[in-house]
Amino acid sequence: MVPVISCNLEPRVYSLQEIALLQKALKKTESESGLMKFVLIDNKVYDVTDFISEHPGGQKVIETHVGKDATDIFHAMHPESAYEVLANNYVGDLETQEPKKVTESFEHDMRELRDFMQKEGWFKSSKSYYARMVALNMAILSVSVTILYLYGHTTAGVLISATIMGLFWQQSGWLAHDFAHHQVFEERSQNDAMVMFLGAFCLGFSLS
């Protein structure tokens, strides 16, 4: 029987056959309403039916992994803050089975690389670095505004001020990019606040 959406879904054990049937049903029907969309991560089952449209990385990315083991791609592409979001979509465990041996050299190398990078702390952002960069960028803005205020009546003053302002906008865009990927703070709301400030307020791009 193919799993359908339930408002009070209790965690349980799912078989590989159930997951396979779901994936087969999704491929056959043009209308996916009523069908649950599961992904498998670390032998746990997650219902991403409602989350797909909200996924920061795009809807298509998750859709390509519906009904499949997304363990490696999830660990490789997501910060620690994503694990809390993942836990909210937990619906059960995959049936007990022998641990899958990593036979593909690419998977093996990727897992070793990730373990090494985690051990070395490469996934930890430097808050002081970003504080310095934001402060420096605001200083650039101050210089531009000051030059315009003092020498705005001259062509040279306007051109110099505009050039420095362009640098400010450029750096605001790159900083907003880092915050938008939620790679600076563990709390997504803090990253979003910085995107609002640097992106929407300073740079003027739409967040819709």
Tab-separated table of C-alpha atoms in Angstrom:
chain	number	residue	atom	x	y	z
A	1	MET	CA	0.000	0.000	0.000
A	2	VAL	CA	1.354	3.429	-0.961
A	3	PRO	CA	1.687	5.870	1.985
A	4	VAL	CA	-0.657	8.845	1.849
A	5	ILE	CA	-0.635	12.090	3.778
A	6	SER	CA	-1.762	11.832	7.383
A	7	CYS	CA	-2.104	14.704	9.828
A	8	ASN	CA	-1.146	12.490	12.788
A	9	LEU	CA	1.589	10.324	11.374
A	10	GLU	CA	3.167	8.232	14.117
A	11	PRO	CA	6.833	7.205	13.714
A	12	ARG	CA	7.175	3.584	12.668
A	13	VAL	CA	9.423	1.213	10.762
A	14	TYR	CA	9.202	1.344	6.965
A	15	SER	CA	10.290	-1.384	4.613
A	16	LEU	CA	12.320	-0.839	1.471
A	17	GLN	CA	9.392	-2.281	-0.445
A	18	GLU	CA	7.076	0.467	0.820
A	19	ILE	CA	9.540	3.152	-0.210
A	20	ALA	CA	9.952	1.531	-3.632
A	21	LEU	CA	6.169	1.403	-4.133
A	22	LEU	CA	5.889	5.083	-3.268
A	23	GLN	CA	8.581	6.046	-5.741
A	24	LYS	CA	6.929	3.924	-8.428
A	25	ALA	CA	3.550	5.552	-7.782
A	26	LEU	CA	5.030	9.051	-7.999
A	27	LYS	CA	6.550	8.247	-11.384
A	28	LYS	CA	3.270	6.927	-12.775
A	29	THR	CA	0.908	9.701	-11.736
A	30	GLU	CA	0.801	13.255	-13.046
A	31	SER	CA	-0.963	14.467	-9.910
A	32	GLU	CA	1.140	13.959	-6.780
A	33	SER	CA	-1.497	15.241	-4.363
A	34	GLY	CA	-2.162	12.791	-1.548
A	35	LEU	CA	1.132	10.957	-1.967
A	36	MET	CA	3.830	11.340	0.649
A	37	LYS	CA	7.351	12.168	-0.426
A	38	PHE	CA	9.995	10.412	1.633
A	39	VAL	CA	13.776	10.698	1.642
A	40	LEU	CA	16.126	8.327	3.441
A	41	ILE	CA	19.021	9.652	5.514
A	42	ASP	CA	21.141	7.492	7.824
A	43	ASN	CA	18.534	4.706	7.678
A	44	LYS	CA	15.831	7.076	8.909
A	45	VAL	CA	12.744	8.116	6.966
A	46	TYR	CA	11.768	11.771	6.568
A	47	ASP	CA	8.555	13.155	5.111
A	48	VAL	CA	9.444	16.188	2.977
A	49	THR	CA	6.028	16.555	1.338
A	50	ASP	CA	5.306	20.003	2.773
A	51	PHE	CA	8.940	21.099	3.049
A	52	ILE	CA	9.864	20.692	-0.625
A	53	SER	CA	8.482	24.074	-1.664
A	54	GLU	CA	10.349	25.774	1.213
A	55	HIS	CA	13.734	24.151	0.613
A	56	PRO	CA	16.374	26.939	0.381
A	57	GLY	CA	18.269	24.953	-2.238
A	58	GLY	CA	15.253	24.647	-4.506
A	59	GLN	CA	12.419	22.194	-5.007
A	60	LYS	CA	14.043	20.213	-7.824
A	61	VAL	CA	17.011	19.199	-5.680
A	62	ILE	CA	14.836	17.319	-3.187
A	63	GLU	CA	12.568	15.874	-5.862
A	64	THR	CA	15.518	14.066	-7.441
A	65	HIS	CA	16.068	12.220	-4.140
A	66	VAL	CA	12.483	11.325	-3.241
A	67	GLY	CA	12.317	7.643	-2.365
A	68	LYS	CA	16.101	7.371	-2.397
A	69	ASP	CA	19.009	7.325	0.030
A	70	ALA	CA	20.112	10.961	0.323
A	71	THR	CA	22.592	10.399	3.166
A	72	ASP	CA	25.778	11.494	1.438
A	73	ILE	CA	24.358	14.459	-0.439
A	74	PHE	CA	22.622	15.741	2.698
A	75	HIS	CA	25.735	15.575	4.876
A	76	ALA	CA	27.887	17.082	2.149
A	77	MET	CA	25.690	20.087	1.409
A	78	HIS	CA	24.048	21.141	4.679
A	79	PRO	CA	25.191	23.071	7.774
A	80	GLU	CA	24.409	22.019	11.339
A	81	SER	CA	21.290	24.204	11.415
A	82	ALA	CA	19.706	21.971	8.761
A	83	TYR	CA	19.731	18.970	11.084
A	84	GLU	CA	17.121	20.579	13.330
A	85	VAL	CA	14.861	21.178	10.337
A	86	LEU	CA	15.420	17.580	9.272
A	87	ALA	CA	14.411	16.255	12.699
A	88	ASN	CA	11.056	18.028	12.422
A	89	ASN	CA	10.234	15.865	9.385
A	90	TYR	CA	11.154	12.510	10.938
A	91	VAL	CA	8.459	9.849	10.471
A	92	GLY	CA	10.263	6.600	11.227
A	93	ASP	CA	13.154	4.242	10.631
A	94	LEU	CA	14.101	2.026	7.762
A	95	GLU	CA	13.753	-1.680	8.487
A	96	THR	CA	16.791	-3.277	10.122
A	97	GLN	CA	19.277	-4.464	7.574
A	98	GLU	CA	22.943	-5.090	7.097
A	99	PRO	CA	24.895	-1.825	6.956
A	100	LYS	CA	25.492	-0.901	3.354
A	101	LYS	CA	29.131	-1.256	2.428
A	102	VAL	CA	30.617	1.691	0.637
A	103	THR	CA	31.843	0.147	-2.563
A	104	GLU	CA	31.922	3.243	-4.729
A	105	SER	CA	35.286	4.979	-4.501
A	106	PHE	CA	33.656	8.401	-4.904
A	107	GLU	CA	31.352	7.877	-1.922
A	108	HIS	CA	34.231	6.532	0.120
A	109	ASP	CA	36.454	9.512	-0.720
A	110	MET	CA	33.671	12.018	-0.047
A	111	ARG	CA	32.962	10.551	3.386
A	112	GLU	CA	36.638	10.545	4.292
A	113	LEU	CA	36.978	14.143	3.111
A	114	ARG	CA	33.975	15.287	5.122
A	115	ASP	CA	35.201	13.529	8.269
A	116	PHE	CA	38.597	15.195	7.869
A	117	MET	CA	37.080	18.648	7.320
A	118	GLN	CA	34.803	18.266	10.344
A	119	LYS	CA	37.729	17.179	12.508
A	120	GLU	CA	39.757	20.197	11.377
A	121	GLY	CA	36.846	22.545	12.078
A	122	TRP	CA	36.507	23.762	8.498
A	123	PHE	CA	32.724	23.844	8.761
A	124	LYS	CA	32.900	26.325	11.647
A	125	SER	CA	32.574	29.917	10.492
A	126	SER	CA	34.659	32.717	11.981
A	127	LYS	CA	32.215	35.168	13.530
A	128	SER	CA	35.001	37.698	14.139
A	129	TYR	CA	35.964	37.603	10.448
A	130	TYR	CA	32.439	38.435	9.318
A	131	ALA	CA	32.151	41.127	11.996
A	132	ARG	CA	35.314	42.751	10.603
A	133	MET	CA	34.074	42.478	7.023
A	134	VAL	CA	30.699	44.049	7.828
A	135	ALA	CA	32.402	46.835	9.809
A	136	LEU	CA	34.861	47.446	6.957
A	137	ASN	CA	32.025	47.593	4.470
A	138	MET	CA	30.167	50.154	6.553
A	139	ALA	CA	33.390	52.185	6.743
A	140	ILE	CA	33.543	52.126	2.930
A	141	LEU	CA	29.993	53.467	2.843
A	142	SER	CA	30.923	56.228	5.285
A	143	VAL	CA	33.866	57.302	3.123
A	144	SER	CA	31.659	57.448	0.035
A	145	VAL	CA	28.981	59.525	1.759
A	146	THR	CA	31.573	61.847	3.329
A	147	ILE	CA	33.253	62.550	-0.014
A	148	LEU	CA	29.885	63.223	-1.619
A	149	TYR	CA	28.945	65.578	1.210
A	150	LEU	CA	32.205	67.535	1.082
A	151	TYR	CA	32.925	67.493	-2.648
A	152	GLY	CA	29.565	66.689	-4.217
A	153	HIS	CA	29.606	70.036	-6.016
A	154	THR	CA	32.531	68.858	-8.176
A	155	THR	CA	32.584	66.255	-10.936
A	156	ALA	CA	35.635	64.545	-9.458
A	157	GLY	CA	33.987	64.317	-6.047
A	158	VAL	CA	30.862	62.704	-7.486
A	159	LEU	CA	32.871	60.204	-9.555
A	160	ILE	CA	35.104	59.198	-6.645
A	161	SER	CA	32.131	58.875	-4.305
A	162	ALA	CA	30.237	56.794	-6.876
A	163	THR	CA	33.225	54.482	-7.388
A	164	ILE	CA	33.569	53.847	-3.665
A	165	MET	CA	29.803	53.375	-3.364
A	166	GLY	CA	30.008	50.762	-6.108
A	167	LEU	CA	32.622	48.909	-4.066
A	168	PHE	CA	30.302	49.050	-1.056
A	169	TRP	CA	27.423	47.569	-3.056
A	170	GLN	CA	29.650	44.854	-4.475
A	171	GLN	CA	30.877	43.782	-1.049
A	172	SER	CA	27.347	43.947	0.367
A	173	GLY	CA	26.285	41.465	-2.297
A	174	TRP	CA	29.035	38.971	-1.492
A	175	LEU	CA	28.464	39.241	2.246
A	176	ALA	CA	24.712	38.821	1.782
A	177	HIS	CA	25.475	35.728	-0.311
A	178	ASP	CA	27.339	34.087	2.581
A	179	PHE	CA	24.602	34.898	5.081
A	180	ALA	CA	21.899	33.727	2.653
A	181	HIS	CA	23.532	30.293	2.585
A	182	HIS	CA	23.147	30.200	6.396
A	183	GLN	CA	26.840	29.475	6.798
A	184	VAL	CA	27.744	32.182	9.316
A	185	PHE	CA	25.382	31.686	12.263
A	186	GLU	CA	23.882	28.447	13.533
A	187	GLU	CA	20.503	30.168	13.929
A	188	ARG	CA	18.834	30.657	10.547
A	189	SER	CA	16.944	33.736	11.774
A	190	GLN	CA	20.223	35.548	12.499
A	191	ASN	CA	21.493	34.841	8.994
A	192	ASP	CA	18.167	35.972	7.540
A	193	ALA	CA	18.361	39.242	9.485
A	194	MET	CA	21.777	39.991	7.979
A	195	VAL	CA	20.462	39.184	4.503
A	196	MET	CA	17.659	41.677	5.092
A	197	PHE	CA	20.164	44.339	6.145
A	198	LEU	CA	22.926	43.764	3.581
A	199	GLY	CA	20.783	42.570	0.713
A	200	ALA	CA	17.444	44.331	0.950
A	201	PHE	CA	18.419	47.517	2.823
A	202	CYS	CA	21.988	48.181	1.621
A	203	LEU	CA	21.865	46.638	-1.835
A	204	GLY	CA	18.183	46.915	-2.644
A	205	PHE	CA	17.463	43.476	-4.080
A	206	SER	CA	14.128	41.753	-3.603
A	207	LEU	CA	13.816	38.881	-1.133
A	208	SER	CA	10.574	37.553	-2.608
